[in-house]
CSV table of C-alpha atoms and ligand atoms in Angstrom, one decimal:
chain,number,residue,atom,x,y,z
A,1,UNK,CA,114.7,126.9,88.8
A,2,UNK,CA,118.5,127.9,88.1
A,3,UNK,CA,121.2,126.0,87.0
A,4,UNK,CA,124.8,127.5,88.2
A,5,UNK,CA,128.3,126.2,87.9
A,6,UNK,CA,130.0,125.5,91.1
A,7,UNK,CA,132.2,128.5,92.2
A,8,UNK,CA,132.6,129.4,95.6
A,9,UNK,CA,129.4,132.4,95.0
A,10,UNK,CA,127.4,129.9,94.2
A,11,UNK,CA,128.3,127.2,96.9
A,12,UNK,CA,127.4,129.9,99.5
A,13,UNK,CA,123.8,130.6,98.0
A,14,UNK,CA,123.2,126.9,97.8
A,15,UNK,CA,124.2,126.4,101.5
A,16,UNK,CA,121.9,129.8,102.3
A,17,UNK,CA,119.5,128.3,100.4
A,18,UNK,CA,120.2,124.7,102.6
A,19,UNK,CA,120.3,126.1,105.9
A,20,UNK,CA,116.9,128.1,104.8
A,21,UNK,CA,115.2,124.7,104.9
A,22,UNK,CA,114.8,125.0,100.9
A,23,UNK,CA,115.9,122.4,98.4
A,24,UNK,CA,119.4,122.3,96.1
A,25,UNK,CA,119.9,119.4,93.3
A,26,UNK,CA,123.9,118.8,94.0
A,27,UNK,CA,126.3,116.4,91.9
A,28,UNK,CA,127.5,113.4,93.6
A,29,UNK,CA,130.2,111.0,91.9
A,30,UNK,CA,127.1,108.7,91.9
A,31,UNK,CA,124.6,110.5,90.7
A,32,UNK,CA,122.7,114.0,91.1
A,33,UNK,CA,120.8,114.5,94.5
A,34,UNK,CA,118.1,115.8,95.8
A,35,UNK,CA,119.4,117.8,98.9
A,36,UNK,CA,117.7,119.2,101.9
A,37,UNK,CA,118.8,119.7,105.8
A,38,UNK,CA,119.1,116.6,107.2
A,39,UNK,CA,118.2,117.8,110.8
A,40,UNK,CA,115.3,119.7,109.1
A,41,UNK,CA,111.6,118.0,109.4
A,42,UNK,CA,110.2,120.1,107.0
A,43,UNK,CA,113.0,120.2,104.4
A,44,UNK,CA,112.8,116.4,104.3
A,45,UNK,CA,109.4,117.0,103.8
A,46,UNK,CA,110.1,119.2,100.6
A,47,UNK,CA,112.3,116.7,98.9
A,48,UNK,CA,109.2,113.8,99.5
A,49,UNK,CA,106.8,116.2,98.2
A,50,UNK,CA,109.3,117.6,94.9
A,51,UNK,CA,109.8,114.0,94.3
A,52,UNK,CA,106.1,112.9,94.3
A,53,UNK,CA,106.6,109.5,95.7
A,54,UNK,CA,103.6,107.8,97.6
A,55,UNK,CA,105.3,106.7,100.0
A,56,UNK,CA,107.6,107.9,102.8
A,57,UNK,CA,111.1,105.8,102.0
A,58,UNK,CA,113.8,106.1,104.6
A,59,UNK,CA,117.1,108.8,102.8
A,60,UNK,CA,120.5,108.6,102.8
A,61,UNK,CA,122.2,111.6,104.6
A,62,UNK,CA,125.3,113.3,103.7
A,63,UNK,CA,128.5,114.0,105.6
A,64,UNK,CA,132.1,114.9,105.0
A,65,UNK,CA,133.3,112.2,106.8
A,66,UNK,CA,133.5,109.6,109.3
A,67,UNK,CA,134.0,111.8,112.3
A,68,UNK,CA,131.1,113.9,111.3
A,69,UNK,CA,129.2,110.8,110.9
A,70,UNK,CA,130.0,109.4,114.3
A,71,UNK,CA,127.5,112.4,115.7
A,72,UNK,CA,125.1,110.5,114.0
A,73,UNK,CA,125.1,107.0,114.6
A,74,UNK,CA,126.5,104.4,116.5
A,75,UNK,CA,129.9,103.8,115.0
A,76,UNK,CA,131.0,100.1,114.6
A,77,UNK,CA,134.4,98.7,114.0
A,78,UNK,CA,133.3,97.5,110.7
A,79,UNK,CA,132.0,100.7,109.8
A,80,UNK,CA,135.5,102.3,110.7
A,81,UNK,CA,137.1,99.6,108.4
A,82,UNK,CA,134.8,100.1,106.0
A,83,UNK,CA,134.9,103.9,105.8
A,84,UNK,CA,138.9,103.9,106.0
A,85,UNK,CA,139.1,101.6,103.0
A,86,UNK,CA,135.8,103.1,101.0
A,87,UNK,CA,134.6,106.6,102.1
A,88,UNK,CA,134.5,109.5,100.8
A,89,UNK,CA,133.1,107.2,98.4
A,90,UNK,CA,129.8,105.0,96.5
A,91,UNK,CA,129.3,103.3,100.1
A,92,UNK,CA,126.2,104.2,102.1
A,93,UNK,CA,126.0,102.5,106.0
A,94,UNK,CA,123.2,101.7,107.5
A,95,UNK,CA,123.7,102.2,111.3
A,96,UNK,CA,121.8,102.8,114.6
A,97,UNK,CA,120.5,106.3,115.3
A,98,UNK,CA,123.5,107.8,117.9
A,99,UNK,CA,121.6,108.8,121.2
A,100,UNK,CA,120.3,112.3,120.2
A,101,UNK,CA,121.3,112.2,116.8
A,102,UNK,CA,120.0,115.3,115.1
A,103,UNK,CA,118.7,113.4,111.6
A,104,UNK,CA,115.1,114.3,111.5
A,105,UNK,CA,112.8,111.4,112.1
A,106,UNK,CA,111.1,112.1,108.3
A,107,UNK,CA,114.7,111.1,106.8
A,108,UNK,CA,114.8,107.9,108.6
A,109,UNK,CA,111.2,107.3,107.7
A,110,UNK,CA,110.9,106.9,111.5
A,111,UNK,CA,113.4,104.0,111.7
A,112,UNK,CA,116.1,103.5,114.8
A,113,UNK,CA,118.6,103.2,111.7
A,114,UNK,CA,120.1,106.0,109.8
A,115,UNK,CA,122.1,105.5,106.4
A,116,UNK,CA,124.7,107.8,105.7
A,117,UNK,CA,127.6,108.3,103.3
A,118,UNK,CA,130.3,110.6,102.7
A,119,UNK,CA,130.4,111.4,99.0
A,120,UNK,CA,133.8,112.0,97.0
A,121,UNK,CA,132.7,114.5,94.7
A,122,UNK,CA,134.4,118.2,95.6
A,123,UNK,CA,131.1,119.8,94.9
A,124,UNK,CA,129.0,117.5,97.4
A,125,UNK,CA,131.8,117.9,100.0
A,126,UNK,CA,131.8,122.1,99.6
A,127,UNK,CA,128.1,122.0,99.8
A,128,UNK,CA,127.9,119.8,103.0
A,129,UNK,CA,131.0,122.1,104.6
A,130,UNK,CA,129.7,124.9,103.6
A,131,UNK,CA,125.9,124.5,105.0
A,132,UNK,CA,127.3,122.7,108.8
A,133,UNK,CA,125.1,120.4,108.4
A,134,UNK,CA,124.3,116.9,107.2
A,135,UNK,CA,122.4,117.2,104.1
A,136,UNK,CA,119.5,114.1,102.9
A,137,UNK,CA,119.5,113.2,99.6
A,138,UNK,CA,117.6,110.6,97.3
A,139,UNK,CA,118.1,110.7,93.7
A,140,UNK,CA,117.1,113.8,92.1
A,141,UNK,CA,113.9,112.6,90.0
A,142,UNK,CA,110.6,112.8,90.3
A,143,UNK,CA,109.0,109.2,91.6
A,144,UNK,CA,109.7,106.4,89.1
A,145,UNK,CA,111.8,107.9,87.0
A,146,UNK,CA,115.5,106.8,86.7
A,147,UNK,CA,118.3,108.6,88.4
A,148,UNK,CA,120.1,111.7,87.1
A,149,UNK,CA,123.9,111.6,86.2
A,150,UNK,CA,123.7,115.0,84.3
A,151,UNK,CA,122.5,118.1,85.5
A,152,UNK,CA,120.2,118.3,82.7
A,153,UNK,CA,118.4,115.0,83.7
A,154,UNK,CA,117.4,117.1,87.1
A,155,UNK,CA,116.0,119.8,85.1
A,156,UNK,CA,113.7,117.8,83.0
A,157,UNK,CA,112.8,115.8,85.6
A,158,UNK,CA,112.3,118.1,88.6
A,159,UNK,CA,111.8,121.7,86.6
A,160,UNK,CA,110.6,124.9,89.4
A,161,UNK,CA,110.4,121.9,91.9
A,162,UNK,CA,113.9,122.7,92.5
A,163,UNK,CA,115.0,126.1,93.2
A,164,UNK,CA,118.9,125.5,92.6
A,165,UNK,CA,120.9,122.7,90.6
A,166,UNK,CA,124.2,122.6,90.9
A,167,UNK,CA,125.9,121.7,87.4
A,168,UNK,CA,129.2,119.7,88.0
A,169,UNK,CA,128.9,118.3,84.8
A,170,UNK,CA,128.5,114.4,84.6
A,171,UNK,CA,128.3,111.5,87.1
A,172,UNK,CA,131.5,109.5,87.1
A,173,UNK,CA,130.1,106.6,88.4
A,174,UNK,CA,126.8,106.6,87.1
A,175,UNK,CA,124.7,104.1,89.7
A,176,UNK,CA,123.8,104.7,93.1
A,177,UNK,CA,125.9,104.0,96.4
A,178,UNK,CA,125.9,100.4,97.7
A,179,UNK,CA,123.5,100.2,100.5
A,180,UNK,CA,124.8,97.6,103.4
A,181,UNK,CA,123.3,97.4,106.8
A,182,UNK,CA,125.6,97.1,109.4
A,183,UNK,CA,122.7,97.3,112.0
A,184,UNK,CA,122.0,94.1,112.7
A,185,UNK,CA,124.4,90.8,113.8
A,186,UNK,CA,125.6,90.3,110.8
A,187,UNK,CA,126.2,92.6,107.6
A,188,UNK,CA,123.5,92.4,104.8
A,189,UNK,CA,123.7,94.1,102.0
A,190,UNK,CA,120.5,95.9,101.1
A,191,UNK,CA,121.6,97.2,97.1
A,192,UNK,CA,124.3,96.5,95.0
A,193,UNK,CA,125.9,100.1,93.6
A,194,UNK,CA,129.2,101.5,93.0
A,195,UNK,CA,131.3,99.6,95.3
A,196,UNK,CA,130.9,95.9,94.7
A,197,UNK,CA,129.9,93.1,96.8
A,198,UNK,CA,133.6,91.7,96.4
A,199,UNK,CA,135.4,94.5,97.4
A,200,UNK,CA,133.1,94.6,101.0
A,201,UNK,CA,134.0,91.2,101.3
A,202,UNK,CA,137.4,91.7,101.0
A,203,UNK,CA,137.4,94.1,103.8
A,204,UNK,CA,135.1,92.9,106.6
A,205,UNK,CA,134.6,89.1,105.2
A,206,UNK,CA,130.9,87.0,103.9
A,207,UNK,CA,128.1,89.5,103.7
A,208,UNK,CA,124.4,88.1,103.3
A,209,UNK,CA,122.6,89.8,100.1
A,210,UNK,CA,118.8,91.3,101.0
A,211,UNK,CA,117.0,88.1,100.0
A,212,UNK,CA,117.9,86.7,103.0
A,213,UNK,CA,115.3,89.0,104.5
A,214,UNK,CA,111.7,89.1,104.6
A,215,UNK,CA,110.6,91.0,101.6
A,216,UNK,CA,108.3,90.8,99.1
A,217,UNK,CA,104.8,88.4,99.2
A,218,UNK,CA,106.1,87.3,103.1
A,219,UNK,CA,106.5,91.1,104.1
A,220,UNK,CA,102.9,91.6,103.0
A,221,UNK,CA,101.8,89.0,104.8
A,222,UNK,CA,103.2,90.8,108.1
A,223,UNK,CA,103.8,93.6,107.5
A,224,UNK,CA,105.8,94.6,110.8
A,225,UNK,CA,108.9,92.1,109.3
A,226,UNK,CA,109.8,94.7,106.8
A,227,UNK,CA,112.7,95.9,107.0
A,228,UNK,CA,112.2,100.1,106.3
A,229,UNK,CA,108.8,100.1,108.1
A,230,UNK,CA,108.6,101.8,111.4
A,231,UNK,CA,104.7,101.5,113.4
A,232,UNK,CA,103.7,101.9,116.5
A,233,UNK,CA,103.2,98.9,119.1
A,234,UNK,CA,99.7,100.3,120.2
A,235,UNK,CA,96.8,99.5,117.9
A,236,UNK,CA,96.1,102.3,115.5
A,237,UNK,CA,92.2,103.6,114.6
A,238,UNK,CA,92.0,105.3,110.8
A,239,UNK,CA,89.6,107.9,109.8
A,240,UNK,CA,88.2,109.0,113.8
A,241,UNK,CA,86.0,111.3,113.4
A,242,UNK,CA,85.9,111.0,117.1
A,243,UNK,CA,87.9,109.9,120.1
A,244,UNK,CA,87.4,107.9,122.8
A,245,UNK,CA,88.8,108.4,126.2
A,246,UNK,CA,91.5,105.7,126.5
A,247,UNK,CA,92.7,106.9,122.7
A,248,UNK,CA,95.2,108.8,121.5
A,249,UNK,CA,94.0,111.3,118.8
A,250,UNK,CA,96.6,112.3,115.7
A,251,UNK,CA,94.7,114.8,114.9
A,252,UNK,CA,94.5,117.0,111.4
A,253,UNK,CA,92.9,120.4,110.8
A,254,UNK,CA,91.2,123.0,112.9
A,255,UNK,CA,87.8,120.8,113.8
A,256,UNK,CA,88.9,118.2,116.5
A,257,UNK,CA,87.0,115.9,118.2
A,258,UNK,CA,87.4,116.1,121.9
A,259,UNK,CA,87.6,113.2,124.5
A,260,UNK,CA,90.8,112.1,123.5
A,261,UNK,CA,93.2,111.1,126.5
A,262,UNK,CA,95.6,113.0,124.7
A,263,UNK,CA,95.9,114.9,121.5
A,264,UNK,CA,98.9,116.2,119.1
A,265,UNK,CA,97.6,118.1,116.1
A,266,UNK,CA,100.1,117.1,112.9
A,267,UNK,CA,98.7,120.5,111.4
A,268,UNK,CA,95.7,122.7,112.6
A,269,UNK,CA,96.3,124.6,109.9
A,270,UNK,CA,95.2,121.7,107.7
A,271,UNK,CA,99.0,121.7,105.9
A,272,UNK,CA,100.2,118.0,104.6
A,273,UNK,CA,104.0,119.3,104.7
A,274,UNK,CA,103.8,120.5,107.9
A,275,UNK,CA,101.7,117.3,108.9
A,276,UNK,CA,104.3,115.1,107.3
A,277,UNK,CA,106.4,117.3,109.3
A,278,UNK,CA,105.3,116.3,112.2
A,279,UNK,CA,104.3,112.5,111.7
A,280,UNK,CA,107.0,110.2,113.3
A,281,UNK,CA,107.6,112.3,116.0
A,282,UNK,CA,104.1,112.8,116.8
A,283,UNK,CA,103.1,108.6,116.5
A,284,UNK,CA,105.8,108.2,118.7
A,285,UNK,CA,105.1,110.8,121.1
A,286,UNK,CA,101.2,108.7,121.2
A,287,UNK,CA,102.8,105.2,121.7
A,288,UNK,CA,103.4,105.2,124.8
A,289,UNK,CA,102.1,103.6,128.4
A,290,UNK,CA,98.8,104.7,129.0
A,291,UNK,CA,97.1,104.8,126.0
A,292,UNK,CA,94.9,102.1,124.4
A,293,UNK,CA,95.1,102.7,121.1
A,294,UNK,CA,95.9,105.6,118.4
A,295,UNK,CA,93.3,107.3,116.4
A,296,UNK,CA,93.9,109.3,113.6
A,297,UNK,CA,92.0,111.7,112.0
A,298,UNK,CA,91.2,111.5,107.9
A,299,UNK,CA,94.1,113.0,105.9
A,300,UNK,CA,93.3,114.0,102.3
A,301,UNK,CA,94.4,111.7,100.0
A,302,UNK,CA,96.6,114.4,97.5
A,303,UNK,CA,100.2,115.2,97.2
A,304,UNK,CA,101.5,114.7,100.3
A,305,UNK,CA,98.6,113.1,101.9
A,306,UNK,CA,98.8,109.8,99.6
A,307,UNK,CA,102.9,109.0,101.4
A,308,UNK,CA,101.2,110.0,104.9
A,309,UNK,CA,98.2,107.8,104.6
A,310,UNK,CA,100.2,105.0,103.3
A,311,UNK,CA,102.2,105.1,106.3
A,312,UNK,CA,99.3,105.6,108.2
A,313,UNK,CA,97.6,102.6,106.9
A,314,UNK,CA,100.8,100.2,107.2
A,315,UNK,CA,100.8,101.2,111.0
A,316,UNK,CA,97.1,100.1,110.9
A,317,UNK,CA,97.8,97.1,109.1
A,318,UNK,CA,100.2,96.1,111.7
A,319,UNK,CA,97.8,95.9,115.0
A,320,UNK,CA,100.6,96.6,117.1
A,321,UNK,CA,102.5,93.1,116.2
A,322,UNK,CA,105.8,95.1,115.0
A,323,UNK,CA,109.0,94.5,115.9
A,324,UNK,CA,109.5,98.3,116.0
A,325,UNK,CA,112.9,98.1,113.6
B,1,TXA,O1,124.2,107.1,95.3
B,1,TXA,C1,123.3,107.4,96.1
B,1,TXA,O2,123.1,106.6,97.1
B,1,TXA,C2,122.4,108.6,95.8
B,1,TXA,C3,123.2,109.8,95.9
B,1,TXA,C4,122.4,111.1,95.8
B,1,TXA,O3,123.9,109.8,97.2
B,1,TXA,N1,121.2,108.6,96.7
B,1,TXA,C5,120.2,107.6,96.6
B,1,TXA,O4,119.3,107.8,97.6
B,1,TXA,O5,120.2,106.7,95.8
B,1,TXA,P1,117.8,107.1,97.5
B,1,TXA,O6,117.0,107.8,98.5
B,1,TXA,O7,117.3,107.1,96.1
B,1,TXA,O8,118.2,105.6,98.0
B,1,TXA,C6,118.4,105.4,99.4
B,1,TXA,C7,118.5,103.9,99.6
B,1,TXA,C8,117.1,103.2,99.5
B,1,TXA,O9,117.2,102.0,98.8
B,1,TXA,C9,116.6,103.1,100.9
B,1,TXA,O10,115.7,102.1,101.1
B,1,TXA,C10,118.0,102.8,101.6
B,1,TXA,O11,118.9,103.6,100.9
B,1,TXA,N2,117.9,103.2,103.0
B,1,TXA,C11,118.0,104.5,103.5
B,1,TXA,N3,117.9,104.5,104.8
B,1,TXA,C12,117.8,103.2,105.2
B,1,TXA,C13,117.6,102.6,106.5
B,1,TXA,N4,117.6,103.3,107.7
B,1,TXA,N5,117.5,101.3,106.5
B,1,TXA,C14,117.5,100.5,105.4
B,1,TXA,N6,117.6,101.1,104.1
B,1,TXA,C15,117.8,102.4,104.1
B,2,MG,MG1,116.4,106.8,93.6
């Protein structure tokens, strides 16, 4: 792991190194991130595995601004009010997936919504010009540690998990980016940051706060009510050793069962990042008319494997009672 200082050199290694499907740690006026190609399955996969989190959570990606983001998602008249008034800024919008939309499926966790900011620091905004693309980003920390507002924070935290950081000294506004759906009727606002509640209001009138959704005890209870979960409508089978004929079979490694009505590998090569990799798009690609029900083959239960399988056993959990948001 290096740490540079942002000069125009460096900007274009960190975008090579981008583009590449590798990971850079970038400053953000919130606080450091965790970058990797947005439209990149298997860079999103590197940032879940650097960060060591159990569990797939959906990212926020990063544009330069609100015309870039309109290739995204669907644009809404409050998101143009909002971005005109807040972006580039600590304000992340939580939007439907735009027909075609190239954000991988892995940085929505497999959700039909896409968050997406455009950040005010010059060092974010070179790095996103200068790698083309949208670039997802959680905090730069490994898994329940606190968020990084000085390059040295990432350091500690992530070490050789990170090729690159980018020092651009520290975070002038210190918290995360305010998190507000704008997907559903009405606005909701899913966690406070840098812009306040207040100043939303002022601009698109009464927003709900997040309590007013199922979280918590009731989102145990039924699972398919949460918010960031994403399963399939057909019942899914865990740990198929082997596959019956009106099954779907997610299968894992090189020995697979046969008899399946129809088969997607998520890695023959027995590979969690590639299988993580592959995981939304493949469930999806299994839900569908014809099929009875989704088996899925054992996944072991290390690094990757543990954020895989708890998706995996969520989708279970579900029996096909989901809403699909
Ligand atoms: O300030 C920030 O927002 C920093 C910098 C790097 O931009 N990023 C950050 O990302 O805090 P992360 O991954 O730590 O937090 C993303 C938040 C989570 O609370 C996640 O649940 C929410 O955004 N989120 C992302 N996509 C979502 C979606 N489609 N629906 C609902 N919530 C979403
Ligand atoms: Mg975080």
């Amino acid at each position: 792991m290096t740490i540079v200082e942002p000069t125009a050199a460096t900007i274009v290694a960190a975008a090579k190194l981008l583009t590449d499907g590798k990971l850079v740690a970038f400053p953000t006026e919130t606080v450091y991130g965790l970058g990797g190609d947005a439209t990149n399955e298997r860079a999103v996969a590197a940032i879940f595995e650097a960060k060591g989190r159990p569990q797939f959570n959906p990212l926020i990606s990063h544009v330069l601004d609100a015309g870039e983001a309109r290739r995204f998602v669907r644009w809404s008249d409050s998101a143009e009010r909002l971005a005109s008034r807040f972006w580039p800024g600590a304000l992340t919008l939580v939007l439907p997936r735009a027909n075609g939309s190239a954000i991988a499926l892995l940085a929505t966790a497999g959700l039909d919504t896409v968050a997406i900011r455009a950040p005010s620091h010059p060092v974010a905004q070179a790095l996103i010009r200068e790698a083309g693309r949208p670039i997802a980003a959680p905090s730069a920390n490994r898994s329940g540690a606190i968020s990084p507002t000085r390059a040295e924070h990432v350091a500690e935290s992530l070490g050789a998990r990170v090729p690159m950081i980018i020092d651009g000294g520290p975070c002038l506004v210190g918290v995360e980016s305010t998190v507000l759906d704008l997907s559903r009727d009405a606005p909701v606002l899913l966690r406070p940051g840098g812009i306040s509640r207040e100043a939303i209001e002022a601009v698109i009138g009464r927003i709900a706060l997040s309590d007013a959704l199922p979280t918590g005890d009731a989102a145990r209870r039924s699972p398919g009510q949460l918010a960031s979960h994403y399963a399939p409508a057909r019942p899914v089978r865990l740990d198929a050793t082997t596959a019956g004929a009106d099954e779907g079979l997610l299968a894992f490694g090189p020995d697979v069962p046969s008899g399946a009505m129809l088969t997607f590998n998520l890695s023959p090569a027995g590979d969690l990042a590639e299988a993580a990799a592959n995981l939304f798009a493949m469930m999806r690609a299994l839900d569908r008319p014809g099929i009875g029900r989704i088996a899925v083959m054992p996944i072991p239960e290390t690094g990757l494997g543990l954020a895989i399988n708890d998706r995996l056993r969520r989708a279970a959990a579900d029996d096909g009672k989901s809403d699909r948001r």
